[in-house]
Amino acid sequence: GNLYVNERLDREEMCGESASCSVSFEALVHNPLNVFHVEVSIEDVNDNAPRFLQENFQLEINEFTSPGARFAVGVAEDADVGSNSLQGYELEANDFFAVEVKESQDGSKFAELVLRRALDRESEQSLRLMLTALDGGDPPRTGTAQLWINVTDANDNPPVFAQDRYRVSLREDTPPGSTVLNVSASDADAGTNARITYSLGKMPTKVLQKFVVDAESGMITLQEEVDFEDTRGYVLLVEARDGGGLVAHCKVEVEVLDVNDNAPGITVLSLSSPVPEDAPIGSVVALLNVNDPDSGENGQVSCELSGEAPLSIVASSGGSYKVVTASALDREQASEHRVTVVARDRGRPALSSSAEVVLEVSDVNDNAPVFEEAAYSAYVWENNAAGALVVRVQARDADAGANGRASLFRVGLQSGEVRTARAVSERDAAKQRVVAVVKDHGQPALSATATLHVVLAESLQEALPELSDRDAVFELTSDLNLILVVSLSVVSLLFVSTIIFVFFFKCRRSRSPPIFITSDKELYSTLGSKAPYNYCSSTLPLPYSYEVCLASESGQKDFTFLRPGTAA
């Protein structure tokens, strides 16, 4: 969770002349998914020296200029702020001029040259002085410029502006070429000394690119578009110079008014797609950040979802929004949801932007297989061959993928390997019975079956009781098979004994006179289908019952055998 500086920070590049400098961003945290607003304050160090916009300043001052007259010599720039910014000016020692520091309404400091003693062109036609700008660092940094002062002949009256300071408001959507303000100055002199020429003083390049003043009329015109989000105000230094070289200064403060010219921007920070259809109501599926660089109501944004989907949007901190599930999801009804996030500001007219969020719903096994028919009936020929088709049943599952495939195993067509067809889930029965069928390609096809009993358990200890029960069943089955074999053997022995007895009796009658038995009783022996029957894991022939009959009245001896047991 530590925050590190990734590269060298330059407060002046990041925040310019702003007194405070901070960087804000959103930190995305997973498990649980959330977003935090982080603001880092960047403090200034004294890494910039004051700098004049030009290295040389040319001044023409009439020799009749009265002591106490003031002359603006421009402004030095220092990119640092606070105590590290520009604090004052110093002038090289001389007999005529001193420098005073003036502070404008916006807090910038500029130097004014004050005439302390009357000039005499005949004794000294020009002066060369060094002007130094100092900041408040420890140690202080400095910047210098050369002042070239030419002493001219008398021009008694300097120009005078109608106002020392002008204020004007300018909408940021004002087209280039529009008039900003008209300044005016007058001069009490006559002739060429009273002719006034207007110009812009020494200012930053970006200001000079935005505005221009007409030299004859003093009309200030906008050259380039202004942007409230970039700069909220400008300070212009306008000069009025008469024909004798006297100069007057005034300031024009231009306030840039915001208009709703920026639509809200939508950024998708995180999107959790696909989402399982059993996700609880209120689950976060997307994180959004909405930003509008406009100010006031023009920058106040509200968000809503457009489109029919079980989703809703919830405001979070720092202009962030969460898209959450508003109701239960059902993949079988809709496997995908498309909604449009609409962000709209409160400007007049309001501006809006939109972004589409596509949410896929993943399947969970929440549907049981359903047969196509509730009941099936079929007609079968009585002498139908084994392995013939009786009836075909079909079930469908609304789930997808492995969840839609029906009890869990598949067998290799050629190898006979039994494998799991999907992952075992808690919904599967602990005991599984798999019947495998093998068929040949004869006419008619013959087949055999084998039953595989599978116990699903997390460990061998859990499976041992089930396996023990299965062994007991297997032993019981083996015992039944043994009893069946013994029973068949006994029946066969009785059958052979009966044959021998009948043969012996016929031989005796051939040697003796016939004796007629008048009894109306029949002597017979019948073995019913009382032998135990079991079918477990192999294909066996059905059991047979054997019946022997003997009639004494007719004197004829016959017998019947191998009659299939109807009870089986």
JSON list of N, CA, C and O in Angstrom, two decimals, residues 253-290:
[
{"chain": "A", "resi": 253, "resn": "GLU", "atom": "N", "xyz": [-7.14, 44.15, -15.99]},
{"chain": "A", "resi": 253, "resn": "GLU", "atom": "CA", "xyz": [-7.37, 42.83, -15.42]},
{"chain": "A", "resi": 253, "resn": "GLU", "atom": "C", "xyz": [-8.54, 42.18, -16.16]},
{"chain": "A", "resi": 253, "resn": "GLU", "atom": "O", "xyz": [-9.66, 42.68, -16.13]},
{"chain": "A", "resi": 254, "resn": "VAL", "atom": "N", "xyz": [-8.25, 41.07, -16.82]},
{"chain": "A", "resi": 254, "resn": "VAL", "atom": "CA", "xyz": [-9.24, 40.36, -17.63]},
{"chain": "A", "resi": 254, "resn": "VAL", "atom": "C", "xyz": [-9.66, 39.09, -16.87]},
{"chain": "A", "resi": 254, "resn": "VAL", "atom": "O", "xyz": [-8.82, 38.22, -16.59]},
{"chain": "A", "resi": 255, "resn": "GLU", "atom": "N", "xyz": [-10.93, 39.00, -16.52]},
{"chain": "A", "resi": 255, "resn": "GLU", "atom": "CA", "xyz": [-11.47, 37.82, -15.86]},
{"chain": "A", "resi": 255, "resn": "GLU", "atom": "C", "xyz": [-12.15, 36.92, -16.89]},
{"chain": "A", "resi": 255, "resn": "GLU", "atom": "O", "xyz": [-13.01, 37.37, -17.64]},
{"chain": "A", "resi": 256, "resn": "VAL", "atom": "N", "xyz": [-11.74, 35.67, -16.94]},
{"chain": "A", "resi": 256, "resn": "VAL", "atom": "CA", "xyz": [-12.31, 34.71, -17.89]},
{"chain": "A", "resi": 256, "resn": "VAL", "atom": "C", "xyz": [-13.50, 34.02, -17.22]},
{"chain": "A", "resi": 256, "resn": "VAL", "atom": "O", "xyz": [-13.37, 33.46, -16.13]},
{"chain": "A", "resi": 257, "resn": "LEU", "atom": "N", "xyz": [-14.65, 34.10, -17.87]},
{"chain": "A", "resi": 257, "resn": "LEU", "atom": "CA", "xyz": [-15.87, 33.48, -17.34]},
{"chain": "A", "resi": 257, "resn": "LEU", "atom": "C", "xyz": [-16.06, 32.09, -17.95]},
{"chain": "A", "resi": 257, "resn": "LEU", "atom": "O", "xyz": [-15.86, 31.89, -19.15]},
{"chain": "A", "resi": 258, "resn": "ASP", "atom": "N", "xyz": [-16.46, 31.19, -17.08]},
{"chain": "A", "resi": 258, "resn": "ASP", "atom": "CA", "xyz": [-16.65, 29.80, -17.52]},
{"chain": "A", "resi": 258, "resn": "ASP", "atom": "C", "xyz": [-17.96, 29.65, -18.26]},
{"chain": "A", "resi": 258, "resn": "ASP", "atom": "O", "xyz": [-18.99, 30.23, -17.88]},
{"chain": "A", "resi": 259, "resn": "VAL", "atom": "N", "xyz": [-17.93, 28.86, -19.32]},
{"chain": "A", "resi": 259, "resn": "VAL", "atom": "CA", "xyz": [-19.15, 28.43, -20.02]},
{"chain": "A", "resi": 259, "resn": "VAL", "atom": "C", "xyz": [-19.12, 26.91, -20.09]},
{"chain": "A", "resi": 259, "resn": "VAL", "atom": "O", "xyz": [-18.06, 26.28, -19.96]},
{"chain": "A", "resi": 260, "resn": "ASN", "atom": "N", "xyz": [-20.27, 26.34, -20.29]},
{"chain": "A", "resi": 260, "resn": "ASN", "atom": "CA", "xyz": [-20.38, 24.88, -20.31]},
{"chain": "A", "resi": 260, "resn": "ASN", "atom": "C", "xyz": [-19.94, 24.35, -21.68]},
{"chain": "A", "resi": 260, "resn": "ASN", "atom": "O", "xyz": [-20.75, 24.01, -22.54]},
{"chain": "A", "resi": 261, "resn": "ASP", "atom": "N", "xyz": [-18.62, 24.26, -21.83]},
{"chain": "A", "resi": 261, "resn": "ASP", "atom": "CA", "xyz": [-18.07, 23.83, -23.12]},
{"chain": "A", "resi": 261, "resn": "ASP", "atom": "C", "xyz": [-17.37, 22.48, -23.04]},
{"chain": "A", "resi": 261, "resn": "ASP", "atom": "O", "xyz": [-16.73, 22.06, -24.00]},
{"chain": "A", "resi": 262, "resn": "ASN", "atom": "N", "xyz": [-17.50, 21.82, -21.90]},
{"chain": "A", "resi": 262, "resn": "ASN", "atom": "CA", "xyz": [-16.87, 20.51, -21.75]},
{"chain": "A", "resi": 262, "resn": "ASN", "atom": "C", "xyz": [-17.92, 19.50, -21.29]},
{"chain": "A", "resi": 262, "resn": "ASN", "atom": "O", "xyz": [-18.58, 19.69, -20.27]},
{"chain": "A", "resi": 263, "resn": "ALA", "atom": "N", "xyz": [-18.06, 18.44, -22.09]},
{"chain": "A", "resi": 263, "resn": "ALA", "atom": "CA", "xyz": [-18.96, 17.35, -21.71]},
{"chain": "A", "resi": 263, "resn": "ALA", "atom": "C", "xyz": [-18.27, 16.47, -20.67]},
{"chain": "A", "resi": 263, "resn": "ALA", "atom": "O", "xyz": [-17.04, 16.37, -20.65]},
{"chain": "A", "resi": 264, "resn": "PRO", "atom": "N", "xyz": [-19.03, 15.86, -19.79]},
{"chain": "A", "resi": 264, "resn": "PRO", "atom": "CA", "xyz": [-18.41, 14.97, -18.80]},
{"chain": "A", "resi": 264, "resn": "PRO", "atom": "C", "xyz": [-17.67, 13.82, -19.49]},
{"chain": "A", "resi": 264, "resn": "PRO", "atom": "O", "xyz": [-18.10, 13.31, -20.52]},
{"chain": "A", "resi": 265, "resn": "GLY", "atom": "N", "xyz": [-16.54, 13.45, -18.90]},
{"chain": "A", "resi": 265, "resn": "GLY", "atom": "CA", "xyz": [-15.77, 12.32, -19.41]},
{"chain": "A", "resi": 265, "resn": "GLY", "atom": "C", "xyz": [-15.98, 11.09, -18.53]},
{"chain": "A", "resi": 265, "resn": "GLY", "atom": "O", "xyz": [-15.97, 11.17, -17.31]},
{"chain": "A", "resi": 266, "resn": "ILE", "atom": "N", "xyz": [-16.20, 9.94, -19.16]},
{"chain": "A", "resi": 266, "resn": "ILE", "atom": "CA", "xyz": [-16.45, 8.69, -18.44]},
{"chain": "A", "resi": 266, "resn": "ILE", "atom": "C", "xyz": [-15.28, 7.75, -18.68]},
{"chain": "A", "resi": 266, "resn": "ILE", "atom": "O", "xyz": [-14.91, 7.49, -19.83]},
{"chain": "A", "resi": 267, "resn": "THR", "atom": "N", "xyz": [-14.70, 7.26, -17.59]},
{"chain": "A", "resi": 267, "resn": "THR", "atom": "CA", "xyz": [-13.60, 6.30, -17.66]},
{"chain": "A", "resi": 267, "resn": "THR", "atom": "C", "xyz": [-14.00, 5.05, -16.90]},
{"chain": "A", "resi": 267, "resn": "THR", "atom": "O", "xyz": [-14.39, 5.11, -15.74]},
{"chain": "A", "resi": 268, "resn": "VAL", "atom": "N", "xyz": [-13.90, 3.90, -17.57]},
{"chain": "A", "resi": 268, "resn": "VAL", "atom": "CA", "xyz": [-14.19, 2.61, -16.93]},
{"chain": "A", "resi": 268, "resn": "VAL", "atom": "C", "xyz": [-12.92, 2.14, -16.23]},
{"chain": "A", "resi": 268, "resn": "VAL", "atom": "O", "xyz": [-11.94, 1.77, -16.88]},
{"chain": "A", "resi": 269, "resn": "LEU", "atom": "N", "xyz": [-12.92, 2.18, -14.89]},
{"chain": "A", "resi": 269, "resn": "LEU", "atom": "CA", "xyz": [-11.75, 1.79, -14.11]},
{"chain": "A", "resi": 269, "resn": "LEU", "atom": "C", "xyz": [-11.63, 0.28, -14.01]},
{"chain": "A", "resi": 269, "resn": "LEU", "atom": "O", "xyz": [-10.54, -0.27, -14.06]},
{"chain": "A", "resi": 270, "resn": "SER", "atom": "N", "xyz": [-12.75, -0.39, -13.84]},
{"chain": "A", "resi": 270, "resn": "SER", "atom": "CA", "xyz": [-12.73, -1.85, -13.67]},
{"chain": "A", "resi": 270, "resn": "SER", "atom": "C", "xyz": [-14.06, -2.42, -14.14]},
{"chain": "A", "resi": 270, "resn": "SER", "atom": "O", "xyz": [-15.11, -1.82, -13.92]},
{"chain": "A", "resi": 271, "resn": "LEU", "atom": "N", "xyz": [-13.97, -3.59, -14.79]},
{"chain": "A", "resi": 271, "resn": "LEU", "atom": "CA", "xyz": [-15.18, -4.28, -15.26]},
{"chain": "A", "resi": 271, "resn": "LEU", "atom": "C", "xyz": [-15.03, -5.76, -14.95]},
{"chain": "A", "resi": 271, "resn": "LEU", "atom": "O", "xyz": [-14.08, -6.40, -15.41]},
{"chain": "A", "resi": 272, "resn": "SER", "atom": "N", "xyz": [-15.94, -6.27, -14.13]},
{"chain": "A", "resi": 272, "resn": "SER", "atom": "CA", "xyz": [-15.94, -7.69, -13.75]},
{"chain": "A", "resi": 272, "resn": "SER", "atom": "C", "xyz": [-16.90, -8.44, -14.66]},
{"chain": "A", "resi": 272, "resn": "SER", "atom": "O", "xyz": [-18.10, -8.51, -14.40]},
{"chain": "A", "resi": 273, "resn": "SER", "atom": "N", "xyz": [-16.37, -8.98, -15.74]},
{"chain": "A", "resi": 273, "resn": "SER", "atom": "CA", "xyz": [-17.20, -9.71, -16.69]},
{"chain": "A", "resi": 273, "resn": "SER", "atom": "C", "xyz": [-16.42, -10.93, -17.16]},
{"chain": "A", "resi": 273, "resn": "SER", "atom": "O", "xyz": [-15.23, -10.80, -17.49]},
{"chain": "A", "resi": 274, "resn": "PRO", "atom": "N", "xyz": [-17.02, -12.13, -17.15]},
{"chain": "A", "resi": 274, "resn": "PRO", "atom": "CA", "xyz": [-18.42, -12.40, -16.84]},
{"chain": "A", "resi": 274, "resn": "PRO", "atom": "C", "xyz": [-18.68, -12.48, -15.34]},
{"chain": "A", "resi": 274, "resn": "PRO", "atom": "O", "xyz": [-17.76, -12.68, -14.55]},
{"chain": "A", "resi": 275, "resn": "VAL", "atom": "N", "xyz": [-19.96, -12.35, -14.99]},
{"chain": "A", "resi": 275, "resn": "VAL", "atom": "CA", "xyz": [-20.42, -12.44, -13.60]},
{"chain": "A", "resi": 275, "resn": "VAL", "atom": "C", "xyz": [-21.28, -13.69, -13.48]},
{"chain": "A", "resi": 275, "resn": "VAL", "atom": "O", "xyz": [-22.16, -13.93, -14.31]},
{"chain": "A", "resi": 276, "resn": "PRO", "atom": "N", "xyz": [-21.05, -14.53, -12.46]},
{"chain": "A", "resi": 276, "resn": "PRO", "atom": "CA", "xyz": [-21.89, -15.74, -12.32]},
{"chain": "A", "resi": 276, "resn": "PRO", "atom": "C", "xyz": [-23.34, -15.35, -12.04]},
{"chain": "A", "resi": 276, "resn": "PRO", "atom": "O", "xyz": [-23.61, -14.35, -11.37]},
{"chain": "A", "resi": 277, "resn": "GLU", "atom": "N", "xyz": [-24.25, -16.15, -12.57]},
{"chain": "A", "resi": 277, "resn": "GLU", "atom": "CA", "xyz": [-25.66, -15.80, -12.45]},
{"chain": "A", "resi": 277, "resn": "GLU", "atom": "C", "xyz": [-26.19, -15.91, -11.03]},
{"chain": "A", "resi": 277, "resn": "GLU", "atom": "O", "xyz": [-27.26, -15.39, -10.74]},
{"chain": "A", "resi": 278, "resn": "ASP", "atom": "N", "xyz": [-25.43, -16.54, -10.14]},
{"chain": "A", "resi": 278, "resn": "ASP", "atom": "CA", "xyz": [-25.87, -16.60, -8.75]},
{"chain": "A", "resi": 278, "resn": "ASP", "atom": "C", "xyz": [-25.22, -15.52, -7.89]},
{"chain": "A", "resi": 278, "resn": "ASP", "atom": "O", "xyz": [-25.22, -15.63, -6.66]},
{"chain": "A", "resi": 279, "resn": "ALA", "atom": "N", "xyz": [-24.66, -14.47, -8.55]},
{"chain": "A", "resi": 279, "resn": "ALA", "atom": "CA", "xyz": [-24.06, -13.37, -7.79]},
{"chain": "A", "resi": 279, "resn": "ALA", "atom": "C", "xyz": [-25.14, -12.69, -6.95]},
{"chain": "A", "resi": 279, "resn": "ALA", "atom": "O", "xyz": [-26.26, -12.45, -7.42]},
{"chain": "A", "resi": 280, "resn": "PRO", "atom": "N", "xyz": [-24.84, -12.37, -5.68]},
{"chain": "A", "resi": 280, "resn": "PRO", "atom": "CA", "xyz": [-25.86, -11.76, -4.81]},
{"chain": "A", "resi": 280, "resn": "PRO", "atom": "C", "xyz": [-26.21, -10.35, -5.28]},
{"chain": "A", "resi": 280, "resn": "PRO", "atom": "O", "xyz": [-25.42, -9.68, -5.96]},
{"chain": "A", "resi": 281, "resn": "ILE", "atom": "N", "xyz": [-27.39, -9.91, -4.91]},
{"chain": "A", "resi": 281, "resn": "ILE", "atom": "CA", "xyz": [-27.83, -8.56, -5.25]},
{"chain": "A", "resi": 281, "resn": "ILE", "atom": "C", "xyz": [-26.91, -7.54, -4.57]},
{"chain": "A", "resi": 281, "resn": "ILE", "atom": "O", "xyz": [-26.58, -7.68, -3.39]},
{"chain": "A", "resi": 282, "resn": "GLY", "atom": "N", "xyz": [-26.50, -6.54, -5.32]},
{"chain": "A", "resi": 282, "resn": "GLY", "atom": "CA", "xyz": [-25.58, -5.53, -4.80]},
{"chain": "A", "resi": 282, "resn": "GLY", "atom": "C", "xyz": [-24.13, -5.80, -5.14]},
{"chain": "A", "resi": 282, "resn": "GLY", "atom": "O", "xyz": [-23.26, -5.02, -4.72]},
{"chain": "A", "resi": 283, "resn": "SER", "atom": "N", "xyz": [-23.85, -6.86, -5.88]},
{"chain": "A", "resi": 283, "resn": "SER", "atom": "CA", "xyz": [-22.46, -7.15, -6.27]},
{"chain": "A", "resi": 283, "resn": "SER", "atom": "C", "xyz": [-21.95, -6.07, -7.23]},
{"chain": "A", "resi": 283, "resn": "SER", "atom": "O", "xyz": [-22.65, -5.67, -8.17]},
{"chain": "A", "resi": 284, "resn": "VAL", "atom": "N", "xyz": [-20.72, -5.61, -7.02]},
{"chain": "A", "resi": 284, "resn": "VAL", "atom": "CA", "xyz": [-20.11, -4.59, -7.87]},
{"chain": "A", "resi": 284, "resn": "VAL", "atom": "C", "xyz": [-19.61, -5.26, -9.14]},
{"chain": "A", "resi": 284, "resn": "VAL", "atom": "O", "xyz": [-18.80, -6.19, -9.09]},
{"chain": "A", "resi": 285, "resn": "VAL", "atom": "N", "xyz": [-20.07, -4.79, -10.28]},
{"chain": "A", "resi": 285, "resn": "VAL", "atom": "CA", "xyz": [-19.64, -5.35, -11.57]},
{"chain": "A", "resi": 285, "resn": "VAL", "atom": "C", "xyz": [-18.77, -4.39, -12.35]},
{"chain": "A", "resi": 285, "resn": "VAL", "atom": "O", "xyz": [-18.05, -4.80, -13.25]},
{"chain": "A", "resi": 286, "resn": "ALA", "atom": "N", "xyz": [-18.80, -3.09, -12.02]},
{"chain": "A", "resi": 286, "resn": "ALA", "atom": "CA", "xyz": [-17.97, -2.12, -12.75]},
{"chain": "A", "resi": 286, "resn": "ALA", "atom": "C", "xyz": [-17.74, -0.90, -11.87]},
{"chain": "A", "resi": 286, "resn": "ALA", "atom": "O", "xyz": [-18.60, -0.52, -11.06]},
{"chain": "A", "resi": 287, "resn": "LEU", "atom": "N", "xyz": [-16.55, -0.30, -12.03]},
{"chain": "A", "resi": 287, "resn": "LEU", "atom": "CA", "xyz": [-16.20, 0.95, -11.36]},
{"chain": "A", "resi": 287, "resn": "LEU", "atom": "C", "xyz": [-15.94, 2.01, -12.43]},
{"chain": "A", "resi": 287, "resn": "LEU", "atom": "O", "xyz": [-15.20, 1.76, -13.39]},
{"chain": "A", "resi": 288, "resn": "LEU", "atom": "N", "xyz": [-16.57, 3.16, -12.29]},
{"chain": "A", "resi": 288, "resn": "LEU", "atom": "CA", "xyz": [-16.45, 4.23, -13.27]},
{"chain": "A", "resi": 288, "resn": "LEU", "atom": "C", "xyz": [-15.96, 5.50, -12.59]},
{"chain": "A", "resi": 288, "resn": "LEU", "atom": "O", "xyz": [-16.17, 5.71, -11.39]},
{"chain": "A", "resi": 289, "resn": "ASN", "atom": "N", "xyz": [-15.28, 6.34, -13.37]},
{"chain": "A", "resi": 289, "resn": "ASN", "atom": "CA", "xyz": [-14.89, 7.66, -12.91]},
{"chain": "A", "resi": 289, "resn": "ASN", "atom": "C", "xyz": [-15.43, 8.68, -13.90]},
{"chain": "A", "resi": 289, "resn": "ASN", "atom": "O", "xyz": [-15.26, 8.54, -15.11]},
{"chain": "A", "resi": 290, "resn": "VAL", "atom": "N", "xyz": [-16.12, 9.68, -13.37]},
{"chain": "A", "resi": 290, "resn": "VAL", "atom": "CA", "xyz": [-16.74, 10.72, -14.20]},
{"chain": "A", "resi": 290, "resn": "VAL", "atom": "C", "xyz": [-16.13, 12.07, -13.81]},
{"chain": "A", "resi": 290, "resn": "VAL", "atom": "O", "xyz": [-16.07, 12.40, -12.62]}
]
